[in-house]
PDB file of C-alpha atoms in Angstrom:
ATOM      1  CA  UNK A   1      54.524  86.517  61.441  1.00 90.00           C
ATOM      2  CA  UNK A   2      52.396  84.021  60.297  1.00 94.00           C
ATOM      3  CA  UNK A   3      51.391  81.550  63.260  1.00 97.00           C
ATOM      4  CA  UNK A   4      50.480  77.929  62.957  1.00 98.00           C
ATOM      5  CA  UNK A   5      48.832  75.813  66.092  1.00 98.00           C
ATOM      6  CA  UNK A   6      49.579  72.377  66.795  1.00 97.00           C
ATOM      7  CA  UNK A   7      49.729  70.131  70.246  1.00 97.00           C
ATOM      8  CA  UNK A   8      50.886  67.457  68.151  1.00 97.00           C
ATOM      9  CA  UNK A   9      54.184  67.445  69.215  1.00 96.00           C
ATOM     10  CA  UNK A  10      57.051  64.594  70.011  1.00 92.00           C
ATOM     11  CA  UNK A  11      60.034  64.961  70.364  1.00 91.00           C
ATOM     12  CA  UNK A  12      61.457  67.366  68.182  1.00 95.00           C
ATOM     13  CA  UNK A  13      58.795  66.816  65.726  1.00 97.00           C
ATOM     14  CA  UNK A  14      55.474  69.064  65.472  1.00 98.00           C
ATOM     15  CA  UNK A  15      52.569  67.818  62.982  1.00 98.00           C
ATOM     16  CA  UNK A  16      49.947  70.151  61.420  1.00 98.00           C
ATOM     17  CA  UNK A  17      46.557  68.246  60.757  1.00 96.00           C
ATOM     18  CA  UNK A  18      43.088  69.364  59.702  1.00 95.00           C
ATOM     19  CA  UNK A  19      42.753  72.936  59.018  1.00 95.00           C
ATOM     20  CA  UNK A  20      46.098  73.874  60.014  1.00 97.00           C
ATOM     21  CA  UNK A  21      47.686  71.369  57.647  1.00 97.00           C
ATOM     22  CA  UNK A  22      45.092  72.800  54.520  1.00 96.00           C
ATOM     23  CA  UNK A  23      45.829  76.873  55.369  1.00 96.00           C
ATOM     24  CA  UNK A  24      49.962  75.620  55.769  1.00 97.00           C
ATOM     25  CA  UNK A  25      50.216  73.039  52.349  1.00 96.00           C
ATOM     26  CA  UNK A  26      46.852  74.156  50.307  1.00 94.00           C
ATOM     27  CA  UNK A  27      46.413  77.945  51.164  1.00 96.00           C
ATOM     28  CA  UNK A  28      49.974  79.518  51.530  1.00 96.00           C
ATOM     29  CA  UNK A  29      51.214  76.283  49.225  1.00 96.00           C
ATOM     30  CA  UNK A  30      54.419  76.531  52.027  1.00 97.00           C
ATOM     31  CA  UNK A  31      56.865  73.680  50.532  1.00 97.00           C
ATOM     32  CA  UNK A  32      59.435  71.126  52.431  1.00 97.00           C
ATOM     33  CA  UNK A  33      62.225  72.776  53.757  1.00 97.00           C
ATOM     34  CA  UNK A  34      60.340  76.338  54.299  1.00 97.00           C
ATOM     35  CA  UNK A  35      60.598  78.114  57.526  1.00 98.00           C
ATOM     36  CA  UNK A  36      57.288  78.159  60.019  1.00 98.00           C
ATOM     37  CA  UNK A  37      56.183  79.811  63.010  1.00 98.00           C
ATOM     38  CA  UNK A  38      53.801  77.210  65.181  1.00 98.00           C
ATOM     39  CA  UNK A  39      52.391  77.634  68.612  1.00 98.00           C
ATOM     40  CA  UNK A  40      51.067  75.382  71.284  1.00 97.00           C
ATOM     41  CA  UNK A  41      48.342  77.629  72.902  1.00 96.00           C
ATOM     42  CA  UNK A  42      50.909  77.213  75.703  1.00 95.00           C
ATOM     43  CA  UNK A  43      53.224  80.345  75.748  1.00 95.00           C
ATOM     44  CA  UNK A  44      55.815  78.818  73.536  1.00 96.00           C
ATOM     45  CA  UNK A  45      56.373  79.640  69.427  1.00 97.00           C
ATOM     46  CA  UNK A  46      58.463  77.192  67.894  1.00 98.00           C
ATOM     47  CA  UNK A  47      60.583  78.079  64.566  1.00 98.00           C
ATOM     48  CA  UNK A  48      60.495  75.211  62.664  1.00 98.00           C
ATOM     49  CA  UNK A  49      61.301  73.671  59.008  1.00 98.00           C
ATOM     50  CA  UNK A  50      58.777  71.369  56.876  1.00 98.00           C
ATOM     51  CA  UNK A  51      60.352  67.940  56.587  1.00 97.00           C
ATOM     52  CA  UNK A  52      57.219  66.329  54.904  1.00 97.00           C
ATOM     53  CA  UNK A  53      53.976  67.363  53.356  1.00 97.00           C
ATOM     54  CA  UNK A  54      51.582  63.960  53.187  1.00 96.00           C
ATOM     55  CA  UNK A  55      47.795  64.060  52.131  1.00 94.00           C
ATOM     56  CA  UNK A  56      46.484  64.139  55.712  1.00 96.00           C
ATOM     57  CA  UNK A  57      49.297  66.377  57.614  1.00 97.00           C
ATOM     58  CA  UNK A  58      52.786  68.559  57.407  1.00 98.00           C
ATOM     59  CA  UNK A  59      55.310  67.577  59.717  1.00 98.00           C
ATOM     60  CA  UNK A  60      57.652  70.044  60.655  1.00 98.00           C
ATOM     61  CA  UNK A  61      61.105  69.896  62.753  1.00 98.00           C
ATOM     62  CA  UNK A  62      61.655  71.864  65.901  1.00 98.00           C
ATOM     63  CA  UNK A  63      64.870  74.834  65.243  1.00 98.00           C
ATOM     64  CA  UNK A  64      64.026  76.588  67.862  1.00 97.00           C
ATOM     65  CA  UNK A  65      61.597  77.484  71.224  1.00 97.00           C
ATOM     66  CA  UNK A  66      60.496  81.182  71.777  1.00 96.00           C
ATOM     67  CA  UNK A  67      59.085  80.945  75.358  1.00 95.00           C
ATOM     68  CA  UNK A  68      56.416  84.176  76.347  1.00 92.00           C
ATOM     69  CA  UNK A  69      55.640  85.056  79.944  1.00 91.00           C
ATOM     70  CA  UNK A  70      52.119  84.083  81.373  1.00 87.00           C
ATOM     71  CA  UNK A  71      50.305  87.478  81.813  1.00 84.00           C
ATOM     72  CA  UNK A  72      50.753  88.756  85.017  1.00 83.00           C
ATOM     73  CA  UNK A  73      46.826  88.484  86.067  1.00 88.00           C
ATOM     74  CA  UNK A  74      44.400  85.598  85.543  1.00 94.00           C
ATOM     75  CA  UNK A  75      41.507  87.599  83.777  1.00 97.00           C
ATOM     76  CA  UNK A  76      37.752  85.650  82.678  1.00 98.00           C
ATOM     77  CA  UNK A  77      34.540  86.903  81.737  1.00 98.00           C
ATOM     78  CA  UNK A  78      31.349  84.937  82.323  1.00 97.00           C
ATOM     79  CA  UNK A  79      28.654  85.851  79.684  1.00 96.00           C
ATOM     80  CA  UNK A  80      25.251  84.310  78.453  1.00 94.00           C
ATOM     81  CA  UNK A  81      24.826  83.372  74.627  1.00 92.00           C
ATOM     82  CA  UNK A  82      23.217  86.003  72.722  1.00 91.00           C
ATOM     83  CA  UNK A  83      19.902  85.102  70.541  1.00 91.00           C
ATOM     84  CA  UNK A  84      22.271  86.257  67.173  1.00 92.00           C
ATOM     85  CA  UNK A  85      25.321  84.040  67.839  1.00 92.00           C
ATOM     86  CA  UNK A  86      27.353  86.442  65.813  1.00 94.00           C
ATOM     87  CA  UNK A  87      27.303  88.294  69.062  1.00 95.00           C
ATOM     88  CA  UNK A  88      28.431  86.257  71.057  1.00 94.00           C
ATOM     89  CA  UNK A  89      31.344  84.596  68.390  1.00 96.00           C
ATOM     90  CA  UNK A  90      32.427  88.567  67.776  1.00 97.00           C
ATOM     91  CA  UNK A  91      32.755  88.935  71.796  1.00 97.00           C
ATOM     92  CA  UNK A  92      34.879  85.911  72.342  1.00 97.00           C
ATOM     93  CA  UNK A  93      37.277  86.780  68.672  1.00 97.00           C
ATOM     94  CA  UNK A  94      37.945  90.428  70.780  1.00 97.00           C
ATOM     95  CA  UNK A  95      38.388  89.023  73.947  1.00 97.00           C
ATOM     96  CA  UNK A  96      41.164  86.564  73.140  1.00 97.00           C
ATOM     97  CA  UNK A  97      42.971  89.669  70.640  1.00 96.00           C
ATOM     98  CA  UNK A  98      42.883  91.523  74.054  1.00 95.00           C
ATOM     99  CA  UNK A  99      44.342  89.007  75.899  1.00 94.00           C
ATOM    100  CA  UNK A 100      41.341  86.943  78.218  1.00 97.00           C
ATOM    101  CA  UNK A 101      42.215  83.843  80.148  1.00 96.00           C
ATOM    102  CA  UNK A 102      39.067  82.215  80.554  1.00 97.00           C
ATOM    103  CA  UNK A 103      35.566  82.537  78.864  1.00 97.00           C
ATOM    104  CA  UNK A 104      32.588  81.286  81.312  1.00 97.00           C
ATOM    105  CA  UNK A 105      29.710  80.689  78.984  1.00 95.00           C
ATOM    106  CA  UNK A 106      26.505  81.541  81.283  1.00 95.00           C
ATOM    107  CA  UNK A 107      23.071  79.227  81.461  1.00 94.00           C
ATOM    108  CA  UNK A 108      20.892  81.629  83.079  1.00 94.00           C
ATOM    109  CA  UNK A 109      16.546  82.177  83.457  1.00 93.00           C
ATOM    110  CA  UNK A 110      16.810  84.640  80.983  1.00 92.00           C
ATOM    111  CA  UNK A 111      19.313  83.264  78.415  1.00 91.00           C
ATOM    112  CA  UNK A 112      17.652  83.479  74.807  1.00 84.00           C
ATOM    113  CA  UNK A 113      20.032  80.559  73.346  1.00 82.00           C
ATOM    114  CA  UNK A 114      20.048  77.696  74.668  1.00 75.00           C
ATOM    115  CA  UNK A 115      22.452  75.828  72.464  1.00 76.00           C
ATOM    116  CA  UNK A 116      25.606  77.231  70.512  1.00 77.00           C
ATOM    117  CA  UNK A 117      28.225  75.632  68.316  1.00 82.00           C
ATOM    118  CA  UNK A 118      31.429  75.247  70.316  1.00 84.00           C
ATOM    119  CA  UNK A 119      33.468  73.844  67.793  1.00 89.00           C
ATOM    120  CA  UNK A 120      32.851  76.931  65.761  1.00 92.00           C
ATOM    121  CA  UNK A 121      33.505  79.060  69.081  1.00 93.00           C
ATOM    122  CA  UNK A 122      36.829  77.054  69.543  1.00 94.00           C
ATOM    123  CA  UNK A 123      37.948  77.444  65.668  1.00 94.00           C
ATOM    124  CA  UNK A 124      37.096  81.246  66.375  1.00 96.00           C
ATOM    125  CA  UNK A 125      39.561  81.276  69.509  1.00 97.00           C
ATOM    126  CA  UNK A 126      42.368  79.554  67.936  1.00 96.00           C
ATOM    127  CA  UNK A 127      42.094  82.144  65.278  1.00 96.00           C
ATOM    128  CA  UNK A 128      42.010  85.183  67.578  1.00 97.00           C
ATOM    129  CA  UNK A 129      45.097  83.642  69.425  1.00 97.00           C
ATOM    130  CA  UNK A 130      47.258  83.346  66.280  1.00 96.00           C
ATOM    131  CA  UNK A 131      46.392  86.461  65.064  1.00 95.00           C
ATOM    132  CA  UNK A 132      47.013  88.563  67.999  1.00 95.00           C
ATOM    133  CA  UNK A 133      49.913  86.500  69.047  1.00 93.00           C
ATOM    134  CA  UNK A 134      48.125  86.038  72.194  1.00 91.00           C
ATOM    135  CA  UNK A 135      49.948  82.526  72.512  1.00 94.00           C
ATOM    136  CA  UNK A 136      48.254  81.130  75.947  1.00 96.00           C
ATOM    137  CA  UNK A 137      45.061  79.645  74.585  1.00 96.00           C
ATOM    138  CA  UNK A 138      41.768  80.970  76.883  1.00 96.00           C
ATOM    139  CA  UNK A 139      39.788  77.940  78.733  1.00 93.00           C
ATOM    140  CA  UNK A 140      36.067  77.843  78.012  1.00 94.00           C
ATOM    141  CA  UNK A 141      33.910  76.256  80.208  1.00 93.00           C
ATOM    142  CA  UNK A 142      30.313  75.827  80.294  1.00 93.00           C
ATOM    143  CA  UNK A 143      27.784  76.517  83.210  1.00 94.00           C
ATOM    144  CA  UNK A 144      24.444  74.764  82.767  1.00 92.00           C
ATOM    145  CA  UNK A 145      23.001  76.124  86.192  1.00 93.00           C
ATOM    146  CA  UNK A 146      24.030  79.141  87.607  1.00 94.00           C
ATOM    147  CA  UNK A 147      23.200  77.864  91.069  1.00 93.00           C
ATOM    148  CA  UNK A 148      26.655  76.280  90.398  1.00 93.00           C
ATOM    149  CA  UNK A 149      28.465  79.440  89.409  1.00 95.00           C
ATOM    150  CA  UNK A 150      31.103  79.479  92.157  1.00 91.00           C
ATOM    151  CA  UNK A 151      32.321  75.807  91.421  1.00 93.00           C
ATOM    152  CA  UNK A 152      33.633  77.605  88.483  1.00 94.00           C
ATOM    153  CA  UNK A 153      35.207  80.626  90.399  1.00 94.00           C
ATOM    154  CA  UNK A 154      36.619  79.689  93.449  1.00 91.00           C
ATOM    155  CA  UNK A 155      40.162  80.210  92.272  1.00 92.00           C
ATOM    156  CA  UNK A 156      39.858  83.733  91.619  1.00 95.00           C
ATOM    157  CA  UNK A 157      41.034  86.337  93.980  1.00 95.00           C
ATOM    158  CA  UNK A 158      38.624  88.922  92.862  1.00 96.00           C
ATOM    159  CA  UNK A 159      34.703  87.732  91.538  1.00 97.00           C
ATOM    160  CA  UNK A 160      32.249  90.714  90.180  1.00 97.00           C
ATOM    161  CA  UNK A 161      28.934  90.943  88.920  1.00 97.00           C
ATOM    162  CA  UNK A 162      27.936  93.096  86.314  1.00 95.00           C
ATOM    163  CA  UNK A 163      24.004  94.113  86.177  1.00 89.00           C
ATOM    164  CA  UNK A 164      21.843  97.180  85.587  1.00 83.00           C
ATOM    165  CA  UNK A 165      19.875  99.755  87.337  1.00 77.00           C
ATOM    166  CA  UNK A 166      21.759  98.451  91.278  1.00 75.00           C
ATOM    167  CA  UNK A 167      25.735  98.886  91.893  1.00 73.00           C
ATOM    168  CA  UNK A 168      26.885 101.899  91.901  1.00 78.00           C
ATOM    169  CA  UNK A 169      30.786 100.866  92.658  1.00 89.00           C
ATOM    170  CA  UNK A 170      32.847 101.485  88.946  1.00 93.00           C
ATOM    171  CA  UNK A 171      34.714  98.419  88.323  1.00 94.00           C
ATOM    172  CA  UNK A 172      37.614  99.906  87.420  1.00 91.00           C
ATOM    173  CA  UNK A 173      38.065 101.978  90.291  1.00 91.00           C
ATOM    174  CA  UNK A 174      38.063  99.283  92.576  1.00 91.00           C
ATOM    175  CA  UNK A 175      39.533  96.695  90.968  1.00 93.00           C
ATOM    176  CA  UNK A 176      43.592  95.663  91.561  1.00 84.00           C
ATOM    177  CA  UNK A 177      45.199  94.639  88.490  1.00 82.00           C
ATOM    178  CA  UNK A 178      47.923  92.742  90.111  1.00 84.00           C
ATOM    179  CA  UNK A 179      45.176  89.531  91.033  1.00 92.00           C
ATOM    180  CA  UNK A 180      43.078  87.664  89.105  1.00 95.00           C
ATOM    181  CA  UNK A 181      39.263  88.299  88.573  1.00 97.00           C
ATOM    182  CA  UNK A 182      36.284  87.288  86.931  1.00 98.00           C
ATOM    183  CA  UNK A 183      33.151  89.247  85.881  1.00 98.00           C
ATOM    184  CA  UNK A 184      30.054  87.752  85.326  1.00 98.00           C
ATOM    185  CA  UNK A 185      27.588  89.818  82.332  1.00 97.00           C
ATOM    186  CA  UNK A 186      23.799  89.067  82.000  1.00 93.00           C
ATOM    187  CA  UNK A 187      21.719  88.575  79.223  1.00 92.00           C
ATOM    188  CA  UNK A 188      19.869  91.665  77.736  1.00 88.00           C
ATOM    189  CA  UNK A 189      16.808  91.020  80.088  1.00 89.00           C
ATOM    190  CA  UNK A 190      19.434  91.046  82.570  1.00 92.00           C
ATOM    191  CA  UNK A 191      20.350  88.425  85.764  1.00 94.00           C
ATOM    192  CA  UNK A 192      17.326  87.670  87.920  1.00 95.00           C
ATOM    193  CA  UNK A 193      16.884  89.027  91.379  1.00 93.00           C
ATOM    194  CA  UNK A 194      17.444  85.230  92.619  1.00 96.00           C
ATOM    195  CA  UNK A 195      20.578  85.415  90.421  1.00 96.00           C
ATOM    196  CA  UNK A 196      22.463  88.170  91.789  1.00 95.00           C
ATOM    197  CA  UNK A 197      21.449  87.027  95.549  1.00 95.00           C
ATOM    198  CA  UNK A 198      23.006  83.466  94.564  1.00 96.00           C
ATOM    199  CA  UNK A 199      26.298  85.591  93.380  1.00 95.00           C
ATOM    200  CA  UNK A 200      26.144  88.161  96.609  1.00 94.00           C
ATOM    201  CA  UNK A 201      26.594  84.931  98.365  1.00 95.00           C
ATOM    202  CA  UNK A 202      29.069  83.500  96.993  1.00 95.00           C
ATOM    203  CA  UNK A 203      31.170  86.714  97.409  1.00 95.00           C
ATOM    204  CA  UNK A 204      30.176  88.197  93.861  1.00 96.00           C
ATOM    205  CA  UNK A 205      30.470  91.986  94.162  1.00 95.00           C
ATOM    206  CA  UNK A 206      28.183  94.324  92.532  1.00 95.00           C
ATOM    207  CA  UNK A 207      30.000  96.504  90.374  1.00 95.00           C
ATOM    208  CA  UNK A 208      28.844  98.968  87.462  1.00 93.00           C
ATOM    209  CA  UNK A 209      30.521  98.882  83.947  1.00 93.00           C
ATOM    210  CA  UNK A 210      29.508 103.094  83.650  1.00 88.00           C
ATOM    211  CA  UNK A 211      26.152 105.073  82.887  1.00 86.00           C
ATOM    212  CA  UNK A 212      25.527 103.391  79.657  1.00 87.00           C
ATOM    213  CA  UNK A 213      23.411 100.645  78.992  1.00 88.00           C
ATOM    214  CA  UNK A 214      25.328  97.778  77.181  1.00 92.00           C
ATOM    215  CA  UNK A 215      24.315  95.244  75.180  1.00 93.00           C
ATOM    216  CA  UNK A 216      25.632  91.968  76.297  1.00 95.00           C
ATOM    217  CA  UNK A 217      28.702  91.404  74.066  1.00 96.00           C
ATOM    218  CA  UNK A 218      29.690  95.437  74.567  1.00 96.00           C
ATOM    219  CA  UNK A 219      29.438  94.849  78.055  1.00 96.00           C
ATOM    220  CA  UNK A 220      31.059  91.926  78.668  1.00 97.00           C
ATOM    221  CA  UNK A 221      34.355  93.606  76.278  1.00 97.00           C
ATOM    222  CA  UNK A 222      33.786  96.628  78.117  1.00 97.00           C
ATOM    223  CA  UNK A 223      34.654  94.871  81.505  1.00 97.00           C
ATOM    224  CA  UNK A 224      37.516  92.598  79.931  1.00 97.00           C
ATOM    225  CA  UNK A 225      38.828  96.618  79.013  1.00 96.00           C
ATOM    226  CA  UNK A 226      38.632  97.774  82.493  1.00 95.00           C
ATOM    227  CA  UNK A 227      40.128  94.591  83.679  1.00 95.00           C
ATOM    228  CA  UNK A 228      42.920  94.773  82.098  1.00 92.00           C
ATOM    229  CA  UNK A 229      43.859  98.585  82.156  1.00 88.00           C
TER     230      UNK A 229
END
């Protein structure tokens, strides 16, 4: 199945614009009165048939509503940018194929990139999503000052923190998958001691990801992985 994505919607009408309309009309030259398959990030995959292909977007009528389940736990990862943004942008593409929920995107003392392209990180998403069928598009959300970190977390049941050389608590042995959680995974110099004090007291438990040392992307999929079997 080929997926489209589109929020666009009235009625029983759905428009593709920008990209979406290019790969639909320009790439895979689909023609009026051709069958689709076009999500709204929202659980739901609509069938629908082209009416109109114009120079700016494809409009396509609703046939049908395939509604999927929200996954049974709330799952998010908070992780710092990585100084090669590939990294980082390969993390996130995985994460949403395995089926995250939310993506915290970490300011900490020893983050070595400052700045990252989040429209490129938000194309990247949208891909993963209709690729995997994953159709409940992941939240990302950005924390400038991790003094702040549990105005972001409060509404999970279960909040870890991931760091070297201290917990010696497995995270999956101790996590339950029926409730939501969120794991937070340091740059490659690692949290601060100040850090993981500020998480301890905002009810952040230690946990350990195994006896290997990770870098920050293989970590962070690592504990998505444990999270969610």
């Amino acid at each position: 199945m080929i997926l489209f994505y589109s929020t666009n919607i009235e009625m029983s009408t759905i428009i593709l614009s920008n990209e979406e309309h290019i790969h639909c009309s320009k790439v895979l030259r689909k023609q009026v009165n051709e069958e689709i398959y076009i999500t709204d990030g929202k659980g739901n995959i609509f069938t629908c048939i082209i009416s109109e292909i114009a120079k700016t977007n494809t409009k396509c009528r609703i046939l049908s509503i395939l509604e999927t389940p929200k996954p049974t736990n709330y799952l998010a990862i908070g992780i710092t940018p990585t100084k090669n943004p590939s990294r980082l942008e390969w993390f996130v593409e995985k994460a949403v194929e395995i089926g995250i929920s939310e993506i915290l995107i970490l300011n900490t003392q020893r983050t070595e990139r400052k700045s990252m392209k989040f429209e490129r990180l938000d194309r990247i998403i949208i891909s993963a999503m209709k690729q995997s069928l994953n159709v409940y598009l992941p939240e990302i959300c950005i924390v400038s000052d991790f003094k702040n970190i549990n105005t972001y977390c409060s509404h999970f049941e279960n909040k870890f923190i991931a760091y070297c050389d201290g917990p010696a608590e497995v995270l999956s042995l101790i996590y339950n998958k029926k409730s939501s959680a969120i794991v937070l995974i340091g740059p490659e110099g690692d949290f601060t001691s100040e850090e993981i004090e500020t998480a301890k007291q905002h009810h952040f438990r230690p946990v350990s990801l195994g006896n290997t040392r990770l870098r920050t992307e293989t970590a962070g999929l690592v504990a998505l992985m444990m999270l969610k079997w």
